[in-house]
PDB file of C-alpha atoms in Angstrom:
ATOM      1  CA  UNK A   1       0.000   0.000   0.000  1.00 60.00           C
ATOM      2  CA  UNK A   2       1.339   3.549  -0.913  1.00 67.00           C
ATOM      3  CA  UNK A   3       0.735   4.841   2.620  1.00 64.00           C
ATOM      4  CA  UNK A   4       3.740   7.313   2.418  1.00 71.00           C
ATOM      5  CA  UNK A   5       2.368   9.181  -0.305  1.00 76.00           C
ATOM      6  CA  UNK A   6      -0.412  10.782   2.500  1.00 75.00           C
ATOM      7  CA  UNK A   7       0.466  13.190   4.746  1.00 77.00           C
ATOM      8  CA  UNK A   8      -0.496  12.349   8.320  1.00 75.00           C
ATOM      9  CA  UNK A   9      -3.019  14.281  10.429  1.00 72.00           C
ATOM     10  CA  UNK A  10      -2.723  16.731  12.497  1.00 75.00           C
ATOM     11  CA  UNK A  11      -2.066  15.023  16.075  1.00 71.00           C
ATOM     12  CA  UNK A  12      -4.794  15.904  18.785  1.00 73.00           C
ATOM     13  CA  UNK A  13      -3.521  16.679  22.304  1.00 74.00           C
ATOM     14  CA  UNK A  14      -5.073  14.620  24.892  1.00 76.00           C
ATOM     15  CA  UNK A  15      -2.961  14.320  28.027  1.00 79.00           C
ATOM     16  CA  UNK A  16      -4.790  11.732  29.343  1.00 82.00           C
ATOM     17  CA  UNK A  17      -5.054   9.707  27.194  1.00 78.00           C
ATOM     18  CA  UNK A  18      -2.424   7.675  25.434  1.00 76.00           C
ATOM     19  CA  UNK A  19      -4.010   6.333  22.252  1.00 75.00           C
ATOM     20  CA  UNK A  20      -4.779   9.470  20.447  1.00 70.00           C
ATOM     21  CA  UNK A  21      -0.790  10.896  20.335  1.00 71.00           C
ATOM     22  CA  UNK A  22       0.497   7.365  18.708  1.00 74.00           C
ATOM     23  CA  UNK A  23       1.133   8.220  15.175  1.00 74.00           C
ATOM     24  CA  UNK A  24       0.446   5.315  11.977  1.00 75.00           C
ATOM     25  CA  UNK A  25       3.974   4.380  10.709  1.00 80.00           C
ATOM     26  CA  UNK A  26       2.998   1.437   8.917  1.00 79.00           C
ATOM     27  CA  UNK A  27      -0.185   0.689   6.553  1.00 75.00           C
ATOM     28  CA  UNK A  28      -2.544  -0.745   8.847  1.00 76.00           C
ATOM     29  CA  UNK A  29      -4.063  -4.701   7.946  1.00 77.00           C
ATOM     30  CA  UNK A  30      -7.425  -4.269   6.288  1.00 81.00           C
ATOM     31  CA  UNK A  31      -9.587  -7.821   6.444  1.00 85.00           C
ATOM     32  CA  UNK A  32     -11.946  -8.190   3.762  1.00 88.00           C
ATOM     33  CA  UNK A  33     -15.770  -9.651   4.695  1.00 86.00           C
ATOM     34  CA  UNK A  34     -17.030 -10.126   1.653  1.00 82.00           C
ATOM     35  CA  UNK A  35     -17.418 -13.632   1.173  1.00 86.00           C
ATOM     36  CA  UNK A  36     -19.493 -13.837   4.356  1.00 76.00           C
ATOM     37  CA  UNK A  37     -22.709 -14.147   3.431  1.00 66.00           C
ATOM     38  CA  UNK A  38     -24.346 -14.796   6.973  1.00 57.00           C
ATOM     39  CA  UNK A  39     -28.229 -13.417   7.593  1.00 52.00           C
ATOM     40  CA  UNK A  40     -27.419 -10.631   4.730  1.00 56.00           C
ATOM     41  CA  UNK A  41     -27.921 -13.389   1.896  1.00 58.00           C
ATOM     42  CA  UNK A  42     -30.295 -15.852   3.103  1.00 62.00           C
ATOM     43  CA  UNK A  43     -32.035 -14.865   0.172  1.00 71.00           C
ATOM     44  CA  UNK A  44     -29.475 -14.915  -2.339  1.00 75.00           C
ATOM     45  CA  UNK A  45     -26.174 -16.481  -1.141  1.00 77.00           C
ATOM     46  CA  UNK A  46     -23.110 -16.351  -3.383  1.00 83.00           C
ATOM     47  CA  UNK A  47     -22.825 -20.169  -5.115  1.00 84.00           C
ATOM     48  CA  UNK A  48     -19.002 -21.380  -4.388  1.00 86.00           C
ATOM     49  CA  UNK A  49     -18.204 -20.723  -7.555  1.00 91.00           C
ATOM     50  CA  UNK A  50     -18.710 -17.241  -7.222  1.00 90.00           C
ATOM     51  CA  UNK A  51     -17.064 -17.117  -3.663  1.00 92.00           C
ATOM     52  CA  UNK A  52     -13.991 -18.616  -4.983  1.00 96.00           C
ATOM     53  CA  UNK A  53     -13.897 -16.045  -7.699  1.00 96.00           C
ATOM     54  CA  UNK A  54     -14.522 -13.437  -5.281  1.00 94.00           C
ATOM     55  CA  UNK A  55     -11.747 -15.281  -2.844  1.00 96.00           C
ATOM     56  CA  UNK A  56      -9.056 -15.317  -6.090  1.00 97.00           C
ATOM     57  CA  UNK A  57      -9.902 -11.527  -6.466  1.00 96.00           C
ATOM     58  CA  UNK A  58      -9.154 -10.579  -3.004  1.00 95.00           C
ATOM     59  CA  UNK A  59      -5.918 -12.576  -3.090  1.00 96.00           C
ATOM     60  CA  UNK A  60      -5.049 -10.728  -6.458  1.00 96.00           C
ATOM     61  CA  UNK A  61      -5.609  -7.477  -5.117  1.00 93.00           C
ATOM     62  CA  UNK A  62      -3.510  -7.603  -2.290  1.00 92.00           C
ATOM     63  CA  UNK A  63      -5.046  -8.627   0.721  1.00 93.00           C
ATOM     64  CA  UNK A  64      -3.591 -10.497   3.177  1.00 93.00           C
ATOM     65  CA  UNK A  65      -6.807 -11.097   5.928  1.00 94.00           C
ATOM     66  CA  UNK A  66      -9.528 -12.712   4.320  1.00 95.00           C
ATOM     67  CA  UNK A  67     -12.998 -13.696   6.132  1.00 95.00           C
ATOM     68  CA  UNK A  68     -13.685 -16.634   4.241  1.00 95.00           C
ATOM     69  CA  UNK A  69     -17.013 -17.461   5.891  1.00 92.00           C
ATOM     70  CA  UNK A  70     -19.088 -18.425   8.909  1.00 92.00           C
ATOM     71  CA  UNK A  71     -18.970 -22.722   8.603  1.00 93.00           C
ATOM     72  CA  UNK A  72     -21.321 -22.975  11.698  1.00 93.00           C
ATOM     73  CA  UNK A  73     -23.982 -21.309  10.355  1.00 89.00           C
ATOM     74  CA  UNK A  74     -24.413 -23.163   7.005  1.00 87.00           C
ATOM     75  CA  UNK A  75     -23.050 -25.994   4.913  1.00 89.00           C
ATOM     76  CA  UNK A  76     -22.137 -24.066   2.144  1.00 88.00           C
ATOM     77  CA  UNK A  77     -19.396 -21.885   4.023  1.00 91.00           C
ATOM     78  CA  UNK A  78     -18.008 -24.721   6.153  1.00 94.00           C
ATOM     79  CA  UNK A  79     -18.055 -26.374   2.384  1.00 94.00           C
ATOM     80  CA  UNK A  80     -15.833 -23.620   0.639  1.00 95.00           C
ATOM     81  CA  UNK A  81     -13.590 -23.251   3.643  1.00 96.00           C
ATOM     82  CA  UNK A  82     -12.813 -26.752   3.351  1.00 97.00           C
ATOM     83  CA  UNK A  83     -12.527 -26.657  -0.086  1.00 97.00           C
ATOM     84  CA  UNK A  84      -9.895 -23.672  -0.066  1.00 98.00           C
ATOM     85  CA  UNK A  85      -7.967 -25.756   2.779  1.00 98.00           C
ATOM     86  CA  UNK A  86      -8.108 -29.179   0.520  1.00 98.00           C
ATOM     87  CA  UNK A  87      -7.040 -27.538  -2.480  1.00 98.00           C
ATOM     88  CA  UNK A  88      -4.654 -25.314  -1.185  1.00 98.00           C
ATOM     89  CA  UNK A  89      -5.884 -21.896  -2.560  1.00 98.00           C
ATOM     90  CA  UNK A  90      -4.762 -20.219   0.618  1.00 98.00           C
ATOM     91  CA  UNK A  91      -1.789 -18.417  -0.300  1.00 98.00           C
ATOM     92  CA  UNK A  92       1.381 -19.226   2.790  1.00 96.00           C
ATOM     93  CA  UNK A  93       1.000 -15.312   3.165  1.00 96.00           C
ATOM     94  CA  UNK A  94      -2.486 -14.822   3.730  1.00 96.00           C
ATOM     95  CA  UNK A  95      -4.557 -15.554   7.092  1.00 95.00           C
ATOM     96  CA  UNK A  96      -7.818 -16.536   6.401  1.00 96.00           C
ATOM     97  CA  UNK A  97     -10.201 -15.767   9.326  1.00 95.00           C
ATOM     98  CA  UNK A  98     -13.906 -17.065   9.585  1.00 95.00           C
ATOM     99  CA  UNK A  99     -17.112 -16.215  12.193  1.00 94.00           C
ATOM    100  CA  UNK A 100     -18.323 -17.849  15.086  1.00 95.00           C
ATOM    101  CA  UNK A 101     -20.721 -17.680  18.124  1.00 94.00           C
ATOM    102  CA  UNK A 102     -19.981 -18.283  21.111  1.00 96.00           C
ATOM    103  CA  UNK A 103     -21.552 -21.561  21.416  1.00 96.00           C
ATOM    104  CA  UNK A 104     -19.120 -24.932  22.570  1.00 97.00           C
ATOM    105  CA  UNK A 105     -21.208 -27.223  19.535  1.00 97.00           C
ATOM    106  CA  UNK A 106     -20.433 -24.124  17.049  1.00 97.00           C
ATOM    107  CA  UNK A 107     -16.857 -22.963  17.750  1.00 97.00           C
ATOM    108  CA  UNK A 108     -15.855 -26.649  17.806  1.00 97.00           C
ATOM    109  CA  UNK A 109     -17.663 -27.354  14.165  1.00 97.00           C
ATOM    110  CA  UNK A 110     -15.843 -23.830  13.166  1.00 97.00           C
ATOM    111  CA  UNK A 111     -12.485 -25.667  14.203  1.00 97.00           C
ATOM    112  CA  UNK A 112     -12.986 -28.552  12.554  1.00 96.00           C
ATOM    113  CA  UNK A 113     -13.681 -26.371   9.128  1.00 96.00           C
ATOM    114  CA  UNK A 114     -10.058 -24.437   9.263  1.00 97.00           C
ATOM    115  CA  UNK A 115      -8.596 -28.056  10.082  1.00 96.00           C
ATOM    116  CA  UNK A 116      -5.070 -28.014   8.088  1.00 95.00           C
ATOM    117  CA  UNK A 117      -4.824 -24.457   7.392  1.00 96.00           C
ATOM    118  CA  UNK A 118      -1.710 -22.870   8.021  1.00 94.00           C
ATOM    119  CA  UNK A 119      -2.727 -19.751   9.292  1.00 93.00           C
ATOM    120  CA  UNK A 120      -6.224 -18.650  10.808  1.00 95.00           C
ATOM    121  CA  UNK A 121      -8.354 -16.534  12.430  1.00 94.00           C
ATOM    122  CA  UNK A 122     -11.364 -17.880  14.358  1.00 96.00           C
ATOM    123  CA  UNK A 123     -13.325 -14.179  15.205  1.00 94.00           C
ATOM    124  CA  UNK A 124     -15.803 -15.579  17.990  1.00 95.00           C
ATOM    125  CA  UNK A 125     -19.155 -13.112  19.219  1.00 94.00           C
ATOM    126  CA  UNK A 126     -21.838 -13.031  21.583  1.00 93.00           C
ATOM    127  CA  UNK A 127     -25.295 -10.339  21.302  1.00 90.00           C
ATOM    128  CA  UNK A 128     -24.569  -8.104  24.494  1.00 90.00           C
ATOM    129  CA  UNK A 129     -27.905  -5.662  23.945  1.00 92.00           C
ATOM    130  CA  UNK A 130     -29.341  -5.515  26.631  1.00 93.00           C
ATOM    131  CA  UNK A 131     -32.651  -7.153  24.673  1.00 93.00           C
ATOM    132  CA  UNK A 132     -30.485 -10.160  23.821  1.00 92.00           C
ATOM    133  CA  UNK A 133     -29.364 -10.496  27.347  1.00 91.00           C
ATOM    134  CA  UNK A 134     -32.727 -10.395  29.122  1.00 92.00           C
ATOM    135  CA  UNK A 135     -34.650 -12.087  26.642  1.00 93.00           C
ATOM    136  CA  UNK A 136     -32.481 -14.779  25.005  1.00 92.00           C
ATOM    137  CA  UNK A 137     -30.172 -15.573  27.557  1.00 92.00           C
ATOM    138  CA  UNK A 138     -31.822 -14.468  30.642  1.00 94.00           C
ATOM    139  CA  UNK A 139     -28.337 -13.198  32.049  1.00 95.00           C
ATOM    140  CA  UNK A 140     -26.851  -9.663  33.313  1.00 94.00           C
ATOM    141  CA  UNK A 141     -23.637  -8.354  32.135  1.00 93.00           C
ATOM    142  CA  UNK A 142     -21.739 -10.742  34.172  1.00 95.00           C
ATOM    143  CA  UNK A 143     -23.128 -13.365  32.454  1.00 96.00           C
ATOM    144  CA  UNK A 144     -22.499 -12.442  29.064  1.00 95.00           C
ATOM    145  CA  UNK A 145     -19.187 -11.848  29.657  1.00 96.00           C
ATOM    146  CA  UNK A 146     -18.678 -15.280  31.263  1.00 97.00           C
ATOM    147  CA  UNK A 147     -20.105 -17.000  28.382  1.00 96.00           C
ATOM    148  CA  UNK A 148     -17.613 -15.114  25.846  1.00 96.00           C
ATOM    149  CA  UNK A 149     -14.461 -16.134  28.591  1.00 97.00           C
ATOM    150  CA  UNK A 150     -15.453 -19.780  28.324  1.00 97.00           C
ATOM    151  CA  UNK A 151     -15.248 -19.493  24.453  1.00 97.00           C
ATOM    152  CA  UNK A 152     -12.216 -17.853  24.728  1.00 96.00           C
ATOM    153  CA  UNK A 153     -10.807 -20.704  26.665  1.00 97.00           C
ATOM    154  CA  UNK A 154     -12.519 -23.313  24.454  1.00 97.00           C
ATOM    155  CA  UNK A 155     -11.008 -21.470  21.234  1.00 95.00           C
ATOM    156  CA  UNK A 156      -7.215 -21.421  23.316  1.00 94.00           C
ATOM    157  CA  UNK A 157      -7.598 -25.250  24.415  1.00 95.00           C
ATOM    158  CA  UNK A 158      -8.825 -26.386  20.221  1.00 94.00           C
ATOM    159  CA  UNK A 159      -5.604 -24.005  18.720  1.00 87.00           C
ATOM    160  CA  UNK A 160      -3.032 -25.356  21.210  1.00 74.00           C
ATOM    161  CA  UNK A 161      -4.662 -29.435  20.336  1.00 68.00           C
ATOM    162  CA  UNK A 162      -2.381 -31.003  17.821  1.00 56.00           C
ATOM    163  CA  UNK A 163      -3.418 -31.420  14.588  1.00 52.00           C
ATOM    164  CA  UNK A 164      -4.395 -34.746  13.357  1.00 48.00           C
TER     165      UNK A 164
END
């Protein structure tokens, strides 16, 4: 990426805070999402064969974080992330990442998808409105945030299990 050629903004002073003074030396990492359908295309889901031209793209242009899908939620994705894997269309220098929920049955089916890739991203979430929290889950904050510290452990415990 031509970062270089932009100047950089003017800095804002906040003493008390640290974030704002740090200054971009480096082109940040952009992760593409397009190839994840999810509740956006129930209607009219990409077929794989467009997803893999769409993947091919993505790789062609440059970028080196792809969201390749959300395997839990549908046969199709956990399909084409398999098939990218099988075939080895992953590029050694791009990290594919995919979508989860913080549910044991689904990050362990999400796991099982990105089986033999060499580098991957599992991006895990959990609703926290506080709709979601009183209605579906009958929980308060505390709650919430336990459930998305058990899936962090679960996701820690499946990437440090060997392979195979």
């Amino acid at each position: 990426m031509a970062f270089h050629k932009y100047r950089s903004f003017v800095p804002v002073d906040l003493p008390d805070r640290t974030w704002p003074n740090r200054r971009l030396e480096r082109a940040p990492l952009w992760c593409s999402v397009d190839l994840r359908d999810g509740n956006q295309a129930l209607i009219d889901p990409m077929d794989p064969e467009r997803k893999l031209a769409m993947f091919k793209q993505l790789v062609a242009m440059g970028f080196k974080e792809i969201e390749v899908g959300f395997p839990s939620a549908s046969q199709p994705d956990f399909d084409f992330v398999r098939h990218i894997i099988e075939e080895d269309l992953i590029p050694q220098d791009v990290t594919i990442q995919v979508l989860t929920q913080c549910r044991e049955d689904l990050i362990r089916r999400t796991y099982e998808s990105i089986h033999g890739a060499h580098n991957a991203i599992v991006h895990f979430y959990n609703s926290t409105s506080i709709l979601q929290r009183r209605v579906v889950f009958g929980l308060d904050k505390e709650g919430i945030t336990a459930i998305a510290v058990e899936a962090a452990h679960l996701c820690r415990a499946l990437d440090l299990k060997p392979v195979g």
